[in-house]
Short mmCIF file of C-alpha atoms and ligand atoms in Angstrom, two decimals:
data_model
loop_
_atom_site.label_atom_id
_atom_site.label_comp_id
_atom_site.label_asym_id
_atom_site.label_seq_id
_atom_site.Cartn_x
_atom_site.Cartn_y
_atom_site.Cartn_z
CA UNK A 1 15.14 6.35 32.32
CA UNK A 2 14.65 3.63 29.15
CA UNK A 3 18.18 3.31 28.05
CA UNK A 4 17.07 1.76 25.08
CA UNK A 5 16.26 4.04 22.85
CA UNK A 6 18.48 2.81 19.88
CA UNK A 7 16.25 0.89 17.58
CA UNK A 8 18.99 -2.13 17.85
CA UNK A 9 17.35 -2.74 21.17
CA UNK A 10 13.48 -3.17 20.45
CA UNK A 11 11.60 -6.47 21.00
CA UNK A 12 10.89 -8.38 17.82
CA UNK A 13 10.20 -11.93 16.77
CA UNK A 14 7.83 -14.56 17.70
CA UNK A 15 8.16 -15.07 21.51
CA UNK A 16 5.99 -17.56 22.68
CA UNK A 17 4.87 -18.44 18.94
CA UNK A 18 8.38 -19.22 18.35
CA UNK A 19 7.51 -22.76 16.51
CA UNK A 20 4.94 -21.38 14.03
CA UNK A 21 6.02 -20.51 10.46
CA UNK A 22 7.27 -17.44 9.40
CA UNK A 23 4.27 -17.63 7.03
CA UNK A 24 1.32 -17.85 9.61
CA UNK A 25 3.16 -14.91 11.83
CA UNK A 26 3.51 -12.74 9.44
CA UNK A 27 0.09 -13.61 7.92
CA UNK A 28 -2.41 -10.84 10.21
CA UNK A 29 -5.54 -13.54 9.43
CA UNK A 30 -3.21 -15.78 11.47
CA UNK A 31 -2.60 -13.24 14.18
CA UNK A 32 -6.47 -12.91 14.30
CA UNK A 33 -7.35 -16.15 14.33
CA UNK A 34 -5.23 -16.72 17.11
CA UNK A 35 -6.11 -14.02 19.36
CA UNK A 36 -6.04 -14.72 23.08
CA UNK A 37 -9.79 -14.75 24.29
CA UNK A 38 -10.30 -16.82 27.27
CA UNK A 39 -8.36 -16.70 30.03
CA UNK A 40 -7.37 -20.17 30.16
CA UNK A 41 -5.85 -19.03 26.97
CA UNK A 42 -4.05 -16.48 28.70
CA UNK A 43 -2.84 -18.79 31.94
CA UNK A 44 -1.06 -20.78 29.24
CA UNK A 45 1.68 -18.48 29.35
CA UNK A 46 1.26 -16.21 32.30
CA UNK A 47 -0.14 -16.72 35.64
CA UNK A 48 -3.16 -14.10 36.06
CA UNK A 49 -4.30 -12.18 39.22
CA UNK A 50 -7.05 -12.98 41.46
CA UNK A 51 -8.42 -9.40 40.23
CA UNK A 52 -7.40 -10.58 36.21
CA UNK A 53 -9.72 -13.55 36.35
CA UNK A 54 -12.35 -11.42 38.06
CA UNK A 55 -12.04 -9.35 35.32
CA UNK A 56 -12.63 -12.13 32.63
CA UNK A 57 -16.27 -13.09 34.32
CA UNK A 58 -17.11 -9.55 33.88
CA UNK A 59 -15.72 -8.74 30.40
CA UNK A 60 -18.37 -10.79 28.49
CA UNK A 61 -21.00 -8.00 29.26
CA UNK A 62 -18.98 -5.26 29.34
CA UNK A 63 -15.88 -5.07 26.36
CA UNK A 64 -14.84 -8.17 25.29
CA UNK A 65 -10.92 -9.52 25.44
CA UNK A 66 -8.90 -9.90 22.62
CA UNK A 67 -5.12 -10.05 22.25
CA UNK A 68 -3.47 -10.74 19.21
CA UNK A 69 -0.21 -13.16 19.64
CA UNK A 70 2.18 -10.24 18.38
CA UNK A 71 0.99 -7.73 21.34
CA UNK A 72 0.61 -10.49 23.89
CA UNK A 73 4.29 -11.04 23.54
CA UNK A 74 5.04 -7.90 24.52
CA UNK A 75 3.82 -8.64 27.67
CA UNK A 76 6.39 -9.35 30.65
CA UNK A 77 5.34 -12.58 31.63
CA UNK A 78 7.17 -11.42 35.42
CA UNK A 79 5.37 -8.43 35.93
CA UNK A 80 2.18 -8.45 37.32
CA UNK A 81 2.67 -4.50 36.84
CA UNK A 82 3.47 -4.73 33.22
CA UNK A 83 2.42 -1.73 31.59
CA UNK A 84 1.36 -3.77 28.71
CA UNK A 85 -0.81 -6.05 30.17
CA UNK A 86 -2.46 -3.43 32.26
CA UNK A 87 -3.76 -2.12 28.81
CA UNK A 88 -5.68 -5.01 27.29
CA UNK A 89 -5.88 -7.75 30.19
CA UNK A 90 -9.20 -6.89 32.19
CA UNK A 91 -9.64 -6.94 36.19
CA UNK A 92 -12.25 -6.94 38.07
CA UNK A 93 -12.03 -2.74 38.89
CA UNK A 94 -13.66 -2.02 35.74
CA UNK A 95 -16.76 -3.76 37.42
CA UNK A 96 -16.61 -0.42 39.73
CA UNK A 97 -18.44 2.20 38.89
CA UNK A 98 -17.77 5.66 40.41
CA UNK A 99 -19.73 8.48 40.20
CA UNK A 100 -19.34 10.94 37.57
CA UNK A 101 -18.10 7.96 34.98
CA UNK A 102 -20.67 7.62 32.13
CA UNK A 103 -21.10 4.89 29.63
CA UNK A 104 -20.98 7.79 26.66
CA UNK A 105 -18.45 10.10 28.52
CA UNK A 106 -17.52 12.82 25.59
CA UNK A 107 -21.06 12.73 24.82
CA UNK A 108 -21.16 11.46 21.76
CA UNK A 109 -24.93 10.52 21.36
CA UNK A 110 -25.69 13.48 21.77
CA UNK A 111 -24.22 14.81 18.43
CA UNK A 112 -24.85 11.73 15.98
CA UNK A 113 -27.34 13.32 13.26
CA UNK A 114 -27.29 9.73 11.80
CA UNK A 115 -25.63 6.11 13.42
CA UNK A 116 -22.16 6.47 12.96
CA UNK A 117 -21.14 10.19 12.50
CA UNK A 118 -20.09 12.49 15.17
CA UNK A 119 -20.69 16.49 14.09
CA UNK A 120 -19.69 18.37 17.13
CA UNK A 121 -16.93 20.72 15.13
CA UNK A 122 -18.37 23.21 12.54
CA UNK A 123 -16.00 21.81 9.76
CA UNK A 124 -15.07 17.74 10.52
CA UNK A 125 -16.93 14.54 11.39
CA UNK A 126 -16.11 11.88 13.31
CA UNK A 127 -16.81 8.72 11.03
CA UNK A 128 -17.18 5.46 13.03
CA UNK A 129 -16.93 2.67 10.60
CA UNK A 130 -16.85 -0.61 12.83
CA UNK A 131 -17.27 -1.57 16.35
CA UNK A 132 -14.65 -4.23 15.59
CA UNK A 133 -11.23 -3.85 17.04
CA UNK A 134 -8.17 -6.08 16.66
CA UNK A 135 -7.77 -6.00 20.46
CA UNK A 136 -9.31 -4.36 23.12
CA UNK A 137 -8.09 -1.30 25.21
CA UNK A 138 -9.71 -1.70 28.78
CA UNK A 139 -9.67 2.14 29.25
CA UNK A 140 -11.89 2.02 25.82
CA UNK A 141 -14.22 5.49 25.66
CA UNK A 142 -16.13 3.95 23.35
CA UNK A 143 -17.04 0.45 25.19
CA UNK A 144 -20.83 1.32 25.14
CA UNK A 145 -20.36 -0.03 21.51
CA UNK A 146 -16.48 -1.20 21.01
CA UNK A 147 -16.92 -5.20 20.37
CA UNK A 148 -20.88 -5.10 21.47
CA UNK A 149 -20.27 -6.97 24.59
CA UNK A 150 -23.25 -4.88 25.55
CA UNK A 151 -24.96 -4.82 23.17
CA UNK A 152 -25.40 -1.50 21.54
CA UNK A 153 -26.00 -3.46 18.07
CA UNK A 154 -23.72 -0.85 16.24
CA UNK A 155 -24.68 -1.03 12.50
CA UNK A 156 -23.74 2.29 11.07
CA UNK A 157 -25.11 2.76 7.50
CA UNK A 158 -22.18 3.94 5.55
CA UNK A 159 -24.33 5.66 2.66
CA UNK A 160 -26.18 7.62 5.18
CA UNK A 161 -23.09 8.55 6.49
CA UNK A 162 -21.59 9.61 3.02
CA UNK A 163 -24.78 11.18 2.15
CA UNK A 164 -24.94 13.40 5.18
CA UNK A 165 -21.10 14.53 4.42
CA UNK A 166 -22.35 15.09 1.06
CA UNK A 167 -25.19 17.49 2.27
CA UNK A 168 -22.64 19.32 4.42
CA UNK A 169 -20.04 21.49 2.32
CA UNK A 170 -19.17 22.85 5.35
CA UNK A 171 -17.47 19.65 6.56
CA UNK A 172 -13.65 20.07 4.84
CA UNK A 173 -12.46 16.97 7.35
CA UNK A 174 -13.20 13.38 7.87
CA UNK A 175 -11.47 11.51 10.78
CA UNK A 176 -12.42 8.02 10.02
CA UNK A 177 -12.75 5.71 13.27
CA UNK A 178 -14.72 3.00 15.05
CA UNK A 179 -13.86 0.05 16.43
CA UNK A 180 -11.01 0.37 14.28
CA UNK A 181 -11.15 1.03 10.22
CA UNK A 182 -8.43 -0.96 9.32
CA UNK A 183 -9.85 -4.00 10.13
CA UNK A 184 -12.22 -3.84 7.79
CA UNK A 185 -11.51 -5.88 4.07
CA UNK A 186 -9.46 -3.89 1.40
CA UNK A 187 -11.92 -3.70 -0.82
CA UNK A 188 -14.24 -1.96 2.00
CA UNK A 189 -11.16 0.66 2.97
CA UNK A 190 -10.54 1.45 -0.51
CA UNK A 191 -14.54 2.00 -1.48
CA UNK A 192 -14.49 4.48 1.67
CA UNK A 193 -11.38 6.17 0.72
CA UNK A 194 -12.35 6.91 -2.67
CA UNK A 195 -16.11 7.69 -2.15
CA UNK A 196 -14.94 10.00 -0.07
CA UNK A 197 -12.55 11.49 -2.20
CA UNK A 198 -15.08 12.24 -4.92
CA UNK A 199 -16.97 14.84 -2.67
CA UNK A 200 -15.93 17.84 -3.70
CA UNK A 201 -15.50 19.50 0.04
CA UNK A 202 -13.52 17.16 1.26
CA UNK A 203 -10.17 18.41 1.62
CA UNK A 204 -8.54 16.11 3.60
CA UNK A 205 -9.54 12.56 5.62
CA UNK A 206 -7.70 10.76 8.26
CA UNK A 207 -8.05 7.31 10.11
CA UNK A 208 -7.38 6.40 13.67
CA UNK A 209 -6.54 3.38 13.97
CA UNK A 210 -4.37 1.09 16.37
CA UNK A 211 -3.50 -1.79 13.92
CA UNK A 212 -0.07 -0.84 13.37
CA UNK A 213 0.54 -0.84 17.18
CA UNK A 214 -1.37 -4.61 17.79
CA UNK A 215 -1.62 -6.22 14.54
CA UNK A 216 0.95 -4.79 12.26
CA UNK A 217 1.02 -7.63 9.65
CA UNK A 218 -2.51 -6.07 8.74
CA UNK A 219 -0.08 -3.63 6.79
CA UNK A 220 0.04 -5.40 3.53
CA UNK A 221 2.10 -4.42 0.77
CA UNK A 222 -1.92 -4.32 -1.32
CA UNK A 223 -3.57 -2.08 1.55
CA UNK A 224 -0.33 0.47 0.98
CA UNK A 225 -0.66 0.20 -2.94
CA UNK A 226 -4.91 1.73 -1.96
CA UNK A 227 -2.89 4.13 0.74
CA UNK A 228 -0.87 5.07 -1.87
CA UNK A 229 -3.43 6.15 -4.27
CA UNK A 230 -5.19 8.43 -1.53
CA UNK A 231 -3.52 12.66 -2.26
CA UNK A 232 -4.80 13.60 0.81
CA UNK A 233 -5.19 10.96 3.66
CA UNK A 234 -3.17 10.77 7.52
CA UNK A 235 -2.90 8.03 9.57
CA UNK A 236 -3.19 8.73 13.46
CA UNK A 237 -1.84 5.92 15.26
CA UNK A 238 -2.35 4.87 19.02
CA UNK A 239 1.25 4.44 21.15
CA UNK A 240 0.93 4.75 24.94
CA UNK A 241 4.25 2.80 26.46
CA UNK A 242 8.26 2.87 24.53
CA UNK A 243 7.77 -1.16 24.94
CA UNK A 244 4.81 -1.12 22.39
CA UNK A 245 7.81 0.60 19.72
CA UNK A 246 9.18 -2.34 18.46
CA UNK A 247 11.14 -3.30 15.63
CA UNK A 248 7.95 -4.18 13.56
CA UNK A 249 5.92 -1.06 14.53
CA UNK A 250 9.20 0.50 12.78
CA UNK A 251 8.74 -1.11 9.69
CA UNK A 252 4.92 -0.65 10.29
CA UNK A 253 5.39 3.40 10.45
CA UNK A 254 8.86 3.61 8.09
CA UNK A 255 6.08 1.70 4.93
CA UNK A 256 3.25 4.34 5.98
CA UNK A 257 5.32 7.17 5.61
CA UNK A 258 6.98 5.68 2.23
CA UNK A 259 3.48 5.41 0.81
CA UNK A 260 3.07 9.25 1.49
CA UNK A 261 1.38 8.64 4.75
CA UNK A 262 1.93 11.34 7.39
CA UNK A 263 2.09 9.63 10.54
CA UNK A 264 0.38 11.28 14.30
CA UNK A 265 0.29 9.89 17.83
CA UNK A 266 -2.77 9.94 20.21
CA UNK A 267 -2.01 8.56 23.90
CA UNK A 268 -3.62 8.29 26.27
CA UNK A 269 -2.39 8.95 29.94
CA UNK A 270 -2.80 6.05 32.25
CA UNK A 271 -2.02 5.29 36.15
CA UNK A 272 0.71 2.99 36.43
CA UNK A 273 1.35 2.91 32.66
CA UNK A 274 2.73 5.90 31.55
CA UNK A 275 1.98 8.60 33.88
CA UNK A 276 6.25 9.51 34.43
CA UNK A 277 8.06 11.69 32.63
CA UNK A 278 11.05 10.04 31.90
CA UNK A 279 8.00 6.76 30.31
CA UNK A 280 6.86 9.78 28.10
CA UNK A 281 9.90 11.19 27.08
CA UNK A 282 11.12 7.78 26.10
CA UNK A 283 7.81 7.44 24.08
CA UNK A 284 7.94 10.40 22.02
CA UNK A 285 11.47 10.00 21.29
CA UNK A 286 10.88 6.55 19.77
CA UNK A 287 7.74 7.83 18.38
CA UNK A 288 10.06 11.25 16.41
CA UNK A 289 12.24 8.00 15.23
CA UNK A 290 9.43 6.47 13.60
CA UNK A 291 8.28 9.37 11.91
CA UNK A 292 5.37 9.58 13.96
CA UNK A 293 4.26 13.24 15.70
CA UNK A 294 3.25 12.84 18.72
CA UNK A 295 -0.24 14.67 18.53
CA UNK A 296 -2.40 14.12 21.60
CA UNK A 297 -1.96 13.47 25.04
CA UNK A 298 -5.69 12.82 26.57
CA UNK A 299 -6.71 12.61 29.89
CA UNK A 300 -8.54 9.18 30.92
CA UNK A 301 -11.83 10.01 30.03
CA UNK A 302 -14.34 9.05 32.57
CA UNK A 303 -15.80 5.98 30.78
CA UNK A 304 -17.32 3.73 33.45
CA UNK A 305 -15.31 1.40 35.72
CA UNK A 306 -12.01 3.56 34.63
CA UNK A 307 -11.02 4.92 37.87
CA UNK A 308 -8.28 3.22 38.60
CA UNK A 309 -6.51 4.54 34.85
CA UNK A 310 -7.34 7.55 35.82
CA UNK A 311 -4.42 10.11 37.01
CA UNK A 312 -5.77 13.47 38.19
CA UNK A 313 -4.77 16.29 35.36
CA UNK A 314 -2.28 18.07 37.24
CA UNK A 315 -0.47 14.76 36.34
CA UNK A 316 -0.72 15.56 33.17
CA UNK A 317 0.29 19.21 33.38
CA UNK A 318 3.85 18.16 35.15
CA UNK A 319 4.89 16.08 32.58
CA UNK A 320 3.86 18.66 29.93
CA UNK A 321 6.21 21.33 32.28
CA UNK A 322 9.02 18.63 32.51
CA UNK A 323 8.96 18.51 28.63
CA UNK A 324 8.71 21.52 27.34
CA UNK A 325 12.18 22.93 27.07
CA UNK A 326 13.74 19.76 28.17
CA UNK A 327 13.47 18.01 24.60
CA UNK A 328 12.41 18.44 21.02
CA UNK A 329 9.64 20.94 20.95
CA UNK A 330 8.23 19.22 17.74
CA UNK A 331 7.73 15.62 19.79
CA UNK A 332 5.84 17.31 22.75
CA UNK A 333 1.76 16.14 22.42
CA UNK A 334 -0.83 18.92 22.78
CA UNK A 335 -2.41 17.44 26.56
CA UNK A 336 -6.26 17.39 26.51
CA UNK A 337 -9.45 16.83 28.04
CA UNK A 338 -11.84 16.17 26.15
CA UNK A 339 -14.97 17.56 28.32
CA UNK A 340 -17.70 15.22 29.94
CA UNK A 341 -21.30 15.59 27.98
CA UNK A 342 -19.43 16.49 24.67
CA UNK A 343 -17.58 20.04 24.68
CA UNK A 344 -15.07 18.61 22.31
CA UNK A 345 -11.07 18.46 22.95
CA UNK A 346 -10.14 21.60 25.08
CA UNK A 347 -6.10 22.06 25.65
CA UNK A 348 -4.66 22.28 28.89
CA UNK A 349 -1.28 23.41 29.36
CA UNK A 350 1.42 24.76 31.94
CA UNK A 351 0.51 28.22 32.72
CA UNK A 352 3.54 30.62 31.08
CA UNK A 353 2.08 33.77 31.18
CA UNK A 354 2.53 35.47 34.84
CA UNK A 355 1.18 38.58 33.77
CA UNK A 356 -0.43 40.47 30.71
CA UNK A 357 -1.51 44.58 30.68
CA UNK A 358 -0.59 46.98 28.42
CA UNK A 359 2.69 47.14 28.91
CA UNK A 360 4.08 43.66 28.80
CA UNK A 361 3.43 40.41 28.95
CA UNK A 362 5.23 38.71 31.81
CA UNK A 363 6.84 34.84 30.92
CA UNK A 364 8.30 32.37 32.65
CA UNK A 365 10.69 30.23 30.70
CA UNK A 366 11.16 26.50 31.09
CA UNK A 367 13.29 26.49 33.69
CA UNK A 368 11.59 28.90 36.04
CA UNK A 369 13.53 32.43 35.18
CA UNK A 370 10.98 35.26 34.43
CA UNK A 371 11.40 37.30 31.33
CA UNK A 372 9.26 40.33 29.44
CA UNK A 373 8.29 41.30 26.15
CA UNK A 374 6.62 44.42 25.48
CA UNK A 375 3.05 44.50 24.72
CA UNK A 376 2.32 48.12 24.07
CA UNK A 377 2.15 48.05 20.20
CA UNK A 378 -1.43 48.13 19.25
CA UNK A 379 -2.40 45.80 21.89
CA UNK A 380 -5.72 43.67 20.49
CA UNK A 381 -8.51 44.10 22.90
CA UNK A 382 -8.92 41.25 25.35
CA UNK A 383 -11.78 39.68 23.77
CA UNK A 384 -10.37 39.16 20.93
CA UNK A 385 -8.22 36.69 22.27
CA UNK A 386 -10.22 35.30 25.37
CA UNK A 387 -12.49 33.06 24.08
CA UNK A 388 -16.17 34.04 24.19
C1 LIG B 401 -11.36 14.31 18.06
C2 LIG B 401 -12.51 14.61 17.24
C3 LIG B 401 -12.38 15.28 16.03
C4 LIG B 401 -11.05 15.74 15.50
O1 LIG B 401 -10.52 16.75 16.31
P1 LIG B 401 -9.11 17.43 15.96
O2 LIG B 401 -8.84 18.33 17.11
O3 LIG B 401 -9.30 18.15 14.67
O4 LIG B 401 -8.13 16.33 15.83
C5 LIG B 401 -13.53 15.55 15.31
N1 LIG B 401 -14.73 15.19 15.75
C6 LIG B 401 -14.91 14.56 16.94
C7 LIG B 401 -16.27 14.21 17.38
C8 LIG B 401 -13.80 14.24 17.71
O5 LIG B 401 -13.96 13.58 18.87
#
């Protein structure tokens, strides 16, 4: 269990930057231009793997590195197991390829009516903005683009994107995404914000973004004021481990929420990071702390050279059974898989239901004890709630 669940006891401060000014640290074009690249870079402060530097010679073609100095330091330099490290420092298993792993694995090339947005639902897009991230997620289901180590060349037009929204009054949703959006300048999130918000249909946008979580100085007090202006815009942030919660994620999440941002959590579940119950439970209690909802728990998708992230799902459905009933409904994450080839985001969950006829429907509760509740009143017929 992480004992540490009082915000007293998260990491902040400068670490191994302890000797630069307050100024540059807190400055997030000094965090970028200070990113950890190389991996002599890295050896500076920790002493990498035989498999690490493997996985340096084979990054260049594949998903770049990139660290910023505020996420490296959360890091235990003593751990070769550190769940933090395993995240963005490469190895040389993602040069493995196993079979059934694709370079597009949700498929979404097949559903991109023009470069850059994703229209698999009947009523939202997927926007993807930038193939620029802050730092790089080694489990990334997007590398075939992400950072253009191999160079996918990803240039999405943004008018043809807004253009093809415009077209579409059926689209009431726009999840804004890349690379991640809020790297891009001000001036470029706030033109995106409000051309979107002058099309009509458009009830609501979000971004995804992982900024707050490895960069979040990129926060400023000016991209809040454009935040602010927004009626109708969410923020879904990217938390996978209780050691990336720190002190200034807090303040990160506590400024979003001020500027009438409601805040969601996507994770992802990963071997050996945060595949135990008691890692997730510790996660979405600091996550209900920060005002964040924990939203999504995906399965690994099978992006190539991720097998050893991968967990098998059943994984995922014991932690969703050793939640559920055990803690705050509201923090538990709907667990997904988003299907190979492009199906979309398909729930998976414990199975409650033991039985269902005309007569009852037959429940097991959280702890295993059976219980029934009629079903007799004008039951629905079954396809009505199968789906087709
Ligand atoms: C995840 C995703 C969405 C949003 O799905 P929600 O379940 O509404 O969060 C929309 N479009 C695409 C292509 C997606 O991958």
């Amino acid at each position: 269990m992480y004992p540490i669940d009082k915000k007293e006891n998260w990491f902040t401060g400068k670490g191994h930057w302890s000797s630069i000014a307050d100024e540059e640290w807190f400055n997030w074009k000094w965090q970028i231009r200070n990113r950890l690249t190389h991996k002599e870079h890295f050896q500076e402060y920790i002493q990498l793997t035989d498999n690490e530097i493997k996985g340096f010679d084979i990054a260049q073609n594949k998903l770049s590195v990139s660290v910023t100095p505020y996420f490296f330091n959360l890091i235990d330099p003593n751990n070769p197991n550190c769940p933090i490290r395993k995240q963005i420092i490469p190895t040389g298993s993602e040069s493995i390829i196993s079979d059934g792993e694709f370079s597009d694995p949700v498929g979404e090339e097949n559903t991109m009516p023009v470069p850059g947005i994703v229209h698999r639902y009947p009523d939202r897009v997927l926007f993807l903005v930038t193939s620029t991230c802050a730092s790089y997620c080694r489990y990334c289901t997007r590398s075939r683009l992400v950072s253009n180590a191999q160079n996918y060349d990803f240039h999405p037009s943004l008018e043809a994107g807004f253009e093809y929204i415009e077209n579409n009054n059926s689209i009431r949703d726009v999840l804004i995404s890349g690379g991640d959006p809020l790297l891009l300048s001000d001036n470029k999130i706030h033109y995106i914000l409000n051309r979107l918000r002058k099309i009509d249909h458009i009830e609501f946008v979000r971004i995804g973004s992982r900024i707050p979580v490895f960069l979040p100085q990129r926060i400023t007090d000016n991209l809040l004021s454009i935040f602010k202006e927004q009626e109708n815009l969410w923020v879904s942030i990217h938390v996978n481990h209780p050691q990336e919660c720190t002190e200034e994620l807090y303040n990160t999440c506590r400024k979003l929420v001020c500027s009438g941002i409601p805040l969601g959590n996507q994770t992802v579940l990963l071997k050996g990071i945060n595949d135990k119950t008691n890692i997730m439970k510790s996660l979405i209690h600091r996550l209900m702390m920060m005002k964040v909802k924990p939203y999504y728990l995906y399965q690994c998708d099978l992006i190539e050279g991720s097998a050893h992230f991968r967990t098998d799902p059943s994984v995922g459905l014991k932690i969703i059974s050793e939640l559920r009933g055990y803690t705050t409904g509201y923090s538990i994450p709907q667990f997904v898989i988003d299907a190979p080839g492009g199906g979309g985001k398909i729930p998976i969950n414990p199975d409650y239901i033991l039985k269902y006829d005309n007569e009852e429907i037959l429940l097991k509760n959280y702890e295993g004890e059976i219980y029934s509740y009629p079903s007799n009143t004008n039951p629905l017929p079954k396809e009505s709630f199968l789906i087709p």
